[in-house]
């Protein structure tokens, strides 16, 4: 591999088809609502029905996009991505979406998940004479589809999906469509909803869809390919769901926004119930229940409610803690925070 | 005036005399703990006993300071400032601390508050042939002291204080001392504490002092001038406290960190009691008590406790909302958030 | 095409194999000496014998590279590129070198010239299922070689060269070699020389090689593939030179540095002789011969010498004219400069 | 002193009163034409007849000013400054123009030269209770005028000038005037001219005035105060010229643009004559005369003409040498350039 990166599991992705809207701006605010899922890099690819363009950079969503860079992304079809940082070294080479010109026209891919047979898939792609410019699973997915057989993108995806082993919730942009695809194990979340001005959107979390005003929100089910359209969604079960499903438990515990729904369950409620269950399984003789914000607040409230011990707030996050270049001295470090 | 600015009441200030420490770094982390009091600009002035230097810029604390800019601030005496933004246009000209060379040596001032007789004071300064480079109260204070009579900085401050009408909690840096001064009405908070490695620190909030490991924390009382020293503090009552005091109620309600103490009271506890009092004065037939984070969380918990209505969390702040250059479309704006 | 760019003929390229040197730093100073051939973007790719890395960005050479970015480029094999700007809109997507992982290991390409059958070559690449991420000829060249047949890179290049129609002076980086290739028409210059510390370098102009201290400088002849090595160069005539050659006359007139040699001729001397010839073909009754700097200075001196009319300097370039964001008013524009 | 800086002799200054023009933009292009006199910092101060504003930063003229920063400088009166860098460390604190609010209204000063009694003048300013924020002579000059006696700015300048010992060519901006002042020794150049659209401009060099389309260009004579006006200039001989004058010889040899006039002499012609004189005083048996560009080109041509030895060009400056962060290796350094 050119670059040896750790897996990046917790990205945020969004896809939009809105025939009457400035999709780049919608994608921007959708990514903003998914910023907690990835702070390393962000990108948006847009097609106007003829040509596709992408803008992506290392940084937070608000740092990556300016009015100028958004203005260059005209069109009605968009996908976007925020990338999770697991290491200090981050690279623009692995930023998403990946946009390629293919024999079937432009194709852009934004991917949340981690394939386990990447090495094998890379060898397959390289062996047919295609070169790869990054270590990203997303580029492998894009390049496989560039060489896939089938008359439509849906067919090419369906023909290729059986080769992908592992977690993949994916949104794809073609010249004139946006597709949402989820692996048959259902590792990572992916939801779709109807936009009030017409068209549809897909996003990692239902909270981002509600930010855009969506209604009729449903999950992309394991193994499904959904094509966003002006009116009804076109849903195809490309692969049968694997039994049992292999959902990532950290989505409910940690990654997801509390206002998201996932497996038909409110993340906020699941966290409260987990807290209640903890109170029953691990009772404590305490005066107060205090959460470490933010994810554990509902669990602490649930614990307090089930145990009868009063809840109180004891920690507040410094909202300006960002990215400091300054190291505390040793004596400071020992007594700070 | 050269620039017509609105009053800036809620700044954060810090002063440090630490004979055995890198004070610039301590001031940096002190300002970090006060970042919530001002996000427009930040600055630190340091003296090594011979020469004073300042670094200040528009931006958040972590943006303003790099290892290089901190390294240029060597010494044992420091003051710092974070500036509150009340308007979109912010200017480096009004950033603090203000550092001047005077006939008595270098003098830097960082000021939290708002004088009401600024126009009159400016005329007085200009009339004696001194020019002013900004619209900042802080520069007026500095320039008045540059021309004040007295054998020591304490005397010059005491001689000048009667002219200042309004709110001023101030830290000052001279060639070889750091002073903390508070107006006789006691509008704005100011506290001092002892550093574990020797020396003392002053800060707008006790929370920032605890970040630096301080103990023996006390308030600077209305009308006091306190000189930070290696061993004991030198405290002088320059002006008698005005009765009744005129404390800013928003410190307890909104501005201060919940872990700060102010008037001998925990900000967190005051907020909880206000919530309890609200439950008694304005009872509600409700199913749940929900806070709008962050300041009102303790009040909501207090309300819930007093009323018996269960507390729950219903809002989560997007921690990445910072500074976006992108405006939502009208249709988006109507349905977002 | 994803992006519709104008041809970029006048780029600067450099290739270095230096077994005992920090090649990234050498490539940097080589590009600096070629900066006049392209100011839009710059990049360097380096291999340490195992892994190849690239750093490229929009900007001048000194803007693109910092000590940090150069330090990440460790190795003994390097190629570099400066890109010429023909339009205001410049894109990182078309910056060079292009680096791909292929079935044969890493391959990076930096290209000066313009193929005339690019559209046909792109279709060929896309048809075998490889996607393209830019409109750059250089990516097409790289992707064609990623799928070429042959046991060595030299063989794969030789097998592919007959398909490339047009101007191409190319340097290539593989895991453990640097190659220099020139089209059989000889459109664009390319030279190689021996480094004093061992190894060789290739560059668009001999002036850049002399900056690096090279001696034994010779041209890469039309149709040649030259592999840089520790000791002797390995030279292979891959295609017979086309008769007559089709050299770009603007290299002698305009693009090249006056200290470069090209076709065995000093660029400076050619310009002086052109001036002398102009004096004979177009004599003028004038008092003084004045050049418009910089390229025409030798021609004006040649004209003066042949005509007997004294040479003088009459124009000086403002050395700080760079990149201004400010437009003059109409009234200013009419009378400026 | 707060900051211990070396003298800065070779700055560029400009002053404009143009009742019918966007003076900030004119000042910008005037500074651009003076960029060779100072590359460290640049600034422009403008008055609209009511309020004065300044924008200044470290950097080249094109880096310091954006359309936004220029747009904030509305008015008909302007002065500008480019600052010469004699050390690596440059500071925004010493950037010019200096703008102060005074008892007489706003006053901004841009200064080319170096006073020799600065220490004494600083003590005088500090003693009357005014503080100083930089080590710049320019601030001292401004602060002295802020406390000077007299009914008009002309009178205050005339009353203060006798105290200034050393080189000073100064432009000043008040609420509703622009003044040009030159020391009685005539160390540094300063010229004025009439703008074609009405009003006048002053600049360090006549070349900058011609860039703005000026005609009727004359020098500000030693000891003069000239007030720019709509119609005729108001010229006042504030101090008698010192005999003999003490002109800086490096202006003719090195600093000035060759198209500037100075002491009634063309800089270009002086350089050519110096070359001719050198040929007579130091004849050489040589084949060719070569200049080290740019300043010595006219001298070399003059030498060639007087000696009969042919002139040729032998060096070309790399126009992209700017500001590189990269150090060559030792082995490279020994053989580069």
PDB file of C-alpha atoms in Angstrom, chain B residues 6 14 17 21 44-45 58 79 88 95 104 134 146 165 168 175 183 190 201 204 216 230 235 243 246 291 293 298 332:
ATOM      1  CA  UNK B   6     -20.130  48.957  21.426  1.00  0.00           C
ATOM      2  CA  UNK B  14      -5.794  36.804  34.085  1.00  0.00           C
ATOM      3  CA  UNK B  17       3.351  36.297  39.136  1.00  0.00           C
ATOM      4  CA  UNK B  21       7.375  29.104  36.201  1.00  0.00           C
ATOM      5  CA  UNK B  44      -0.784  37.970  26.683  1.00  0.00           C
ATOM      6  CA  UNK B  45       1.817  40.473  27.916  1.00  0.00           C
ATOM      7  CA  UNK B  58      -8.062  38.405  16.579  1.00  0.00           C
ATOM      8  CA  UNK B  79      -1.323  39.329  32.209  1.00  0.00           C
ATOM      9  CA  UNK B  88     -19.385  41.028  13.546  1.00  0.00           C
ATOM     10  CA  UNK B  95      -7.352  43.789  21.305  1.00  0.00           C
ATOM     11  CA  UNK B 104       7.896  54.899  34.834  1.00  0.00           C
ATOM     12  CA  UNK B 134      -8.014  52.936  19.624  1.00  0.00           C
ATOM     13  CA  UNK B 146       1.338  56.893  32.162  1.00  0.00           C
ATOM     14  CA  UNK B 165     -16.669  55.757  36.888  1.00  0.00           C
ATOM     15  CA  UNK B 168     -13.561  47.874  35.911  1.00  0.00           C
ATOM     16  CA  UNK B 175       8.324  45.877  34.766  1.00  0.00           C
ATOM     17  CA  UNK B 183     -13.962  49.102  41.064  1.00  0.00           C
ATOM     18  CA  UNK B 190     -12.077  39.152  40.086  1.00  0.00           C
ATOM     19  CA  UNK B 201      -2.552  34.462  40.151  1.00  0.00           C
ATOM     20  CA  UNK B 204     -11.983  36.737  36.315  1.00  0.00           C
ATOM     21  CA  UNK B 216      -6.415  29.922  49.133  1.00  0.00           C
ATOM     22  CA  UNK B 230       6.092  35.726  45.901  1.00  0.00           C
ATOM     23  CA  UNK B 235      -3.737  44.281  49.757  1.00  0.00           C
ATOM     24  CA  UNK B 243     -23.093  50.760  49.307  1.00  0.00           C
ATOM     25  CA  UNK B 246     -23.846  46.781  42.046  1.00  0.00           C
ATOM     26  CA  UNK B 291     -32.827  22.544  30.039  1.00  0.00           C
ATOM     27  CA  UNK B 293     -27.749  23.812  27.592  1.00  0.00           C
ATOM     28  CA  UNK B 298     -28.416  23.415  36.977  1.00  0.00           C
ATOM     29  CA  UNK B 332     -33.579  25.496   4.616  1.00  0.00           C
TER      30      UNK B 332
END
